[in-house]
Amino acid sequence: QLIELGIVAFSSAPFDAVSIDALAARAGISKGLLYHYFATKQAFYVAALREAARQLHEEIETDSNASPAAQLAAGLAKYFAFVERNGGGYMALLRSGSAVGEGADEVLEWSREEVLLRLIRGLGVDAPPPVLRIVLRGWIGLVEVACLEWLRTRPRADEERVIDALVQALLAAITATVTGDQPSSRATATHAVQRSGHRGRREGERS
């Protein structure tokens, strides 16, 4: 219960604006008991952030039998939905970086690495070459910035169009990357991209 309250609180207001006294009162416990479980406000924040990250990655699970493009689109739709529900905390974390203190950066880095591993598995590449890995990490940063812009833009941009643009950007980046790679890596990744585009178009026609 405490962690869930923390997720809500830190998603609704910046770190410095969250009152531990108010949180303890809402949970029906004393401030001292809260600090018994979490030594500092920072420790409580990191615990809430870690649980939010776990929930995020649980929510963005997709059908492994779908094409890579379809998995990307479905995963991004779930990602955007999660960000919309936790917009305040998401914006504060990405904008403040290390300013929120030790521990938060580690959770954010773990989350990015998890997304990277999902992308690699989706492409079916066992050992991605360094350039492909760099491009995938760069695309993750693009998604984060796109989400921030989407949250603050009024009127809000059409979510489906943003997601489609992000999917196409990744597929184009992968295609450009693999053209200069080793034959075996290039063949595997190129096949994944071709399969993404072919099956993605068929799924779009059926819908």
Short mmCIF file of C-alpha atoms in Angstrom, two decimals:
data_model
loop_
_atom_site.label_atom_id
_atom_site.label_comp_id
_atom_site.label_asym_id
_atom_site.label_seq_id
_atom_site.Cartn_x
_atom_site.Cartn_y
_atom_site.Cartn_z
CA GLN A 1 0.00 0.00 0.00
CA LEU A 2 2.79 2.43 0.85
CA ILE A 3 4.54 1.84 -2.45
CA GLU A 4 1.32 2.36 -4.42
CA LEU A 5 0.68 5.60 -2.54
CA GLY A 6 4.23 6.64 -3.34
CA ILE A 7 3.77 5.93 -7.05
CA VAL A 8 0.63 8.07 -7.12
CA ALA A 9 2.23 10.88 -5.11
CA PHE A 10 5.46 11.08 -7.10
CA SER A 11 3.52 10.85 -10.37
CA SER A 12 1.35 13.78 -9.35
CA ALA A 13 4.00 16.20 -8.10
CA PRO A 14 7.76 16.86 -8.30
CA PHE A 15 9.97 15.09 -5.76
CA ASP A 16 10.48 18.18 -3.59
CA ALA A 17 6.75 18.90 -3.47
CA VAL A 18 5.79 15.48 -2.09
CA SER A 19 5.13 15.60 1.66
CA ILE A 20 6.12 12.54 3.68
CA ASP A 21 3.86 13.73 6.50
CA ALA A 22 0.88 13.80 4.12
CA LEU A 23 1.78 10.39 2.70
CA ALA A 24 2.04 8.85 6.16
CA ALA A 25 -1.30 10.35 7.16
CA ARG A 26 -2.91 9.02 3.98
CA ALA A 27 -1.54 5.55 4.72
CA GLY A 28 -2.82 5.76 8.31
CA ILE A 29 0.62 5.37 9.86
CA SER A 30 3.07 7.62 11.67
CA LYS A 31 5.89 9.38 9.88
CA GLY A 32 8.30 7.45 12.09
CA LEU A 33 6.90 4.11 10.93
CA LEU A 34 7.25 5.13 7.31
CA TYR A 35 10.89 5.96 7.97
CA HIS A 36 11.24 2.56 9.65
CA TYR A 37 10.52 0.96 6.28
CA PHE A 38 12.37 3.56 4.20
CA ALA A 39 15.31 5.32 5.81
CA THR A 40 14.93 8.48 3.74
CA LYS A 41 12.46 10.16 1.40
CA GLN A 42 14.92 9.39 -1.40
CA ALA A 43 14.86 5.68 -0.53
CA PHE A 44 11.05 5.73 -0.60
CA TYR A 45 11.11 7.50 -3.97
CA VAL A 46 13.51 4.95 -5.48
CA ALA A 47 11.40 2.06 -4.16
CA ALA A 48 8.27 3.58 -5.72
CA LEU A 49 10.15 4.23 -8.97
CA ARG A 50 11.44 0.66 -9.08
CA GLU A 51 7.92 -0.72 -8.61
CA ALA A 52 6.56 1.63 -11.29
CA ALA A 53 9.26 0.43 -13.69
CA ARG A 54 8.38 -3.18 -12.91
CA GLN A 55 4.71 -2.49 -13.58
CA LEU A 56 5.60 -0.74 -16.84
CA HIS A 57 7.53 -3.70 -18.18
CA GLU A 58 4.82 -6.08 -17.08
CA GLU A 59 2.21 -4.00 -18.91
CA ILE A 60 4.08 -3.66 -22.20
CA GLU A 61 4.32 -7.41 -22.78
CA THR A 62 3.11 -8.22 -26.28
CA ASP A 63 2.17 -11.26 -28.35
CA SER A 64 5.44 -12.94 -29.34
CA ASN A 65 3.70 -14.54 -32.34
CA ALA A 66 2.96 -11.16 -33.90
CA SER A 67 5.33 -9.53 -36.37
CA PRO A 68 8.08 -7.30 -34.94
CA ALA A 69 6.29 -4.22 -36.30
CA ALA A 70 3.00 -5.28 -34.70
CA GLN A 71 4.76 -6.01 -31.39
CA LEU A 72 6.40 -2.59 -31.54
CA ALA A 73 3.12 -0.80 -32.16
CA ALA A 74 1.30 -2.73 -29.42
CA GLY A 75 4.13 -2.22 -26.94
CA LEU A 76 4.32 1.50 -27.69
CA ALA A 77 0.55 1.89 -27.27
CA LYS A 78 0.83 0.32 -23.81
CA TYR A 79 3.89 2.44 -23.04
CA PHE A 80 2.06 5.64 -23.96
CA ALA A 81 -0.94 4.58 -21.84
CA PHE A 82 1.33 4.01 -18.86
CA VAL A 83 3.08 7.35 -19.37
CA GLU A 84 -0.27 9.15 -19.56
CA ARG A 85 -1.34 7.66 -16.21
CA ASN A 86 1.98 8.54 -14.58
CA GLY A 87 2.79 11.69 -16.50
CA GLY A 88 3.99 13.85 -13.63
CA GLY A 89 6.48 11.32 -12.32
CA TYR A 90 7.65 10.39 -15.81
CA MET A 91 8.32 14.01 -16.74
CA ALA A 92 10.04 14.77 -13.45
CA LEU A 93 12.34 11.75 -13.68
CA LEU A 94 13.48 12.28 -17.26
CA ARG A 95 13.94 16.02 -16.85
CA SER A 96 15.76 15.95 -13.53
CA GLY A 97 18.15 13.08 -14.25
CA SER A 98 20.69 12.64 -11.46
CA ALA A 99 19.22 15.64 -9.62
CA VAL A 100 16.69 13.33 -7.98
CA GLY A 101 19.54 11.58 -6.24
CA GLU A 102 21.31 8.25 -6.11
CA GLY A 103 19.28 5.23 -7.15
CA ALA A 104 16.89 6.87 -9.60
CA ASP A 105 19.38 6.82 -12.45
CA GLU A 106 20.03 3.12 -11.86
CA VAL A 107 16.31 2.32 -12.12
CA LEU A 108 16.02 4.38 -15.31
CA GLU A 109 19.04 2.66 -16.82
CA TRP A 110 17.65 -0.77 -15.91
CA SER A 111 14.37 0.15 -17.59
CA ARG A 112 16.13 1.25 -20.78
CA GLU A 113 18.20 -1.91 -20.85
CA GLU A 114 15.05 -4.01 -20.50
CA VAL A 115 13.51 -2.25 -23.50
CA LEU A 116 16.73 -2.79 -25.45
CA LEU A 117 16.70 -6.52 -24.72
CA ARG A 118 13.06 -6.75 -25.87
CA LEU A 119 13.95 -5.03 -29.13
CA ILE A 120 16.88 -7.38 -29.72
CA ARG A 121 14.74 -10.44 -29.03
CA GLY A 122 12.02 -9.10 -31.33
CA LEU A 123 14.52 -8.74 -34.16
CA GLY A 124 15.77 -12.29 -33.63
CA VAL A 125 19.40 -11.14 -33.48
CA ASP A 126 21.41 -13.22 -31.00
CA ALA A 127 24.47 -10.95 -30.90
CA PRO A 128 23.69 -7.45 -32.21
CA PRO A 129 26.69 -5.62 -33.67
CA PRO A 130 27.76 -2.51 -31.74
CA VAL A 131 26.29 -0.06 -34.27
CA LEU A 132 22.87 -1.72 -34.15
CA ARG A 133 22.92 -1.67 -30.35
CA ILE A 134 23.78 2.04 -30.39
CA VAL A 135 20.95 2.76 -32.82
CA LEU A 136 18.45 0.84 -30.69
CA ARG A 137 19.53 2.74 -27.56
CA GLY A 138 19.21 5.99 -29.49
CA TRP A 139 15.68 5.06 -30.54
CA ILE A 140 14.74 4.42 -26.91
CA GLY A 141 15.84 7.99 -26.18
CA LEU A 142 13.68 9.17 -29.08
CA VAL A 143 10.65 7.42 -27.58
CA GLU A 144 11.28 9.06 -24.21
CA VAL A 145 11.52 12.54 -25.72
CA ALA A 146 8.48 11.88 -27.93
CA CYS A 147 6.47 10.90 -24.85
CA LEU A 148 7.51 14.09 -23.05
CA GLU A 149 6.50 16.23 -26.01
CA TRP A 150 3.25 14.31 -26.42
CA LEU A 151 2.37 14.86 -22.74
CA ARG A 152 2.92 18.61 -22.80
CA THR A 153 1.57 19.46 -26.26
CA ARG A 154 -1.91 20.98 -26.38
CA PRO A 155 -3.98 20.03 -28.23
CA ARG A 156 -2.38 16.61 -27.83
CA ALA A 157 -1.06 15.03 -31.01
CA ASP A 158 -2.82 11.92 -32.31
CA GLU A 159 -1.31 9.00 -30.40
CA GLU A 160 -1.65 6.46 -33.22
CA ARG A 161 0.17 8.72 -35.68
CA VAL A 162 3.00 9.31 -33.21
CA ILE A 163 3.33 5.57 -32.56
CA ASP A 164 3.31 4.77 -36.27
CA ALA A 165 6.02 7.37 -36.88
CA LEU A 166 8.16 5.86 -34.10
CA VAL A 167 7.75 2.35 -35.51
CA GLN A 168 8.69 3.50 -39.01
CA ALA A 169 11.66 5.47 -37.63
CA LEU A 170 13.04 2.38 -35.95
CA LEU A 171 12.56 0.16 -39.00
CA ALA A 172 14.26 2.76 -41.21
CA ALA A 173 17.15 3.15 -38.74
CA ILE A 174 17.68 -0.62 -38.57
CA THR A 175 17.62 -0.89 -42.35
CA ALA A 176 20.24 1.87 -42.65
CA THR A 177 22.38 0.30 -39.95
CA VAL A 178 22.55 -3.25 -41.26
CA THR A 179 23.63 -2.24 -44.79
CA GLY A 180 27.19 -1.80 -43.58
CA ASP A 181 27.37 -4.75 -41.21
CA GLN A 182 28.80 -8.23 -41.38
CA PRO A 183 26.92 -10.53 -43.81
CA SER A 184 25.50 -12.84 -41.14
CA SER A 185 24.26 -10.02 -38.91
CA ARG A 186 23.00 -8.08 -41.92
CA ALA A 187 21.05 -11.06 -43.25
CA THR A 188 19.38 -11.76 -39.91
CA ALA A 189 18.42 -8.16 -39.20
CA THR A 190 17.38 -7.46 -42.80
CA HIS A 191 15.10 -10.49 -42.74
CA ALA A 192 13.51 -9.23 -39.51
CA VAL A 193 12.91 -5.78 -41.00
CA GLN A 194 11.49 -7.22 -44.21
CA ARG A 195 9.23 -9.53 -42.23
CA SER A 196 8.13 -6.55 -40.11
CA GLY A 197 7.18 -4.47 -43.11
CA HIS A 198 5.49 -7.30 -45.02
CA ARG A 199 3.44 -8.60 -42.11
CA GLY A 200 2.78 -5.09 -40.83
CA ARG A 201 1.23 -4.12 -44.17
CA ARG A 202 -0.88 -7.26 -44.27
CA GLU A 203 -2.14 -6.66 -40.73
CA GLY A 204 -2.96 -3.06 -41.63
CA GLU A 205 -4.93 -4.20 -44.69
CA ARG A 206 -6.92 -6.68 -42.60
CA SER A 207 -7.80 -3.98 -40.08
#
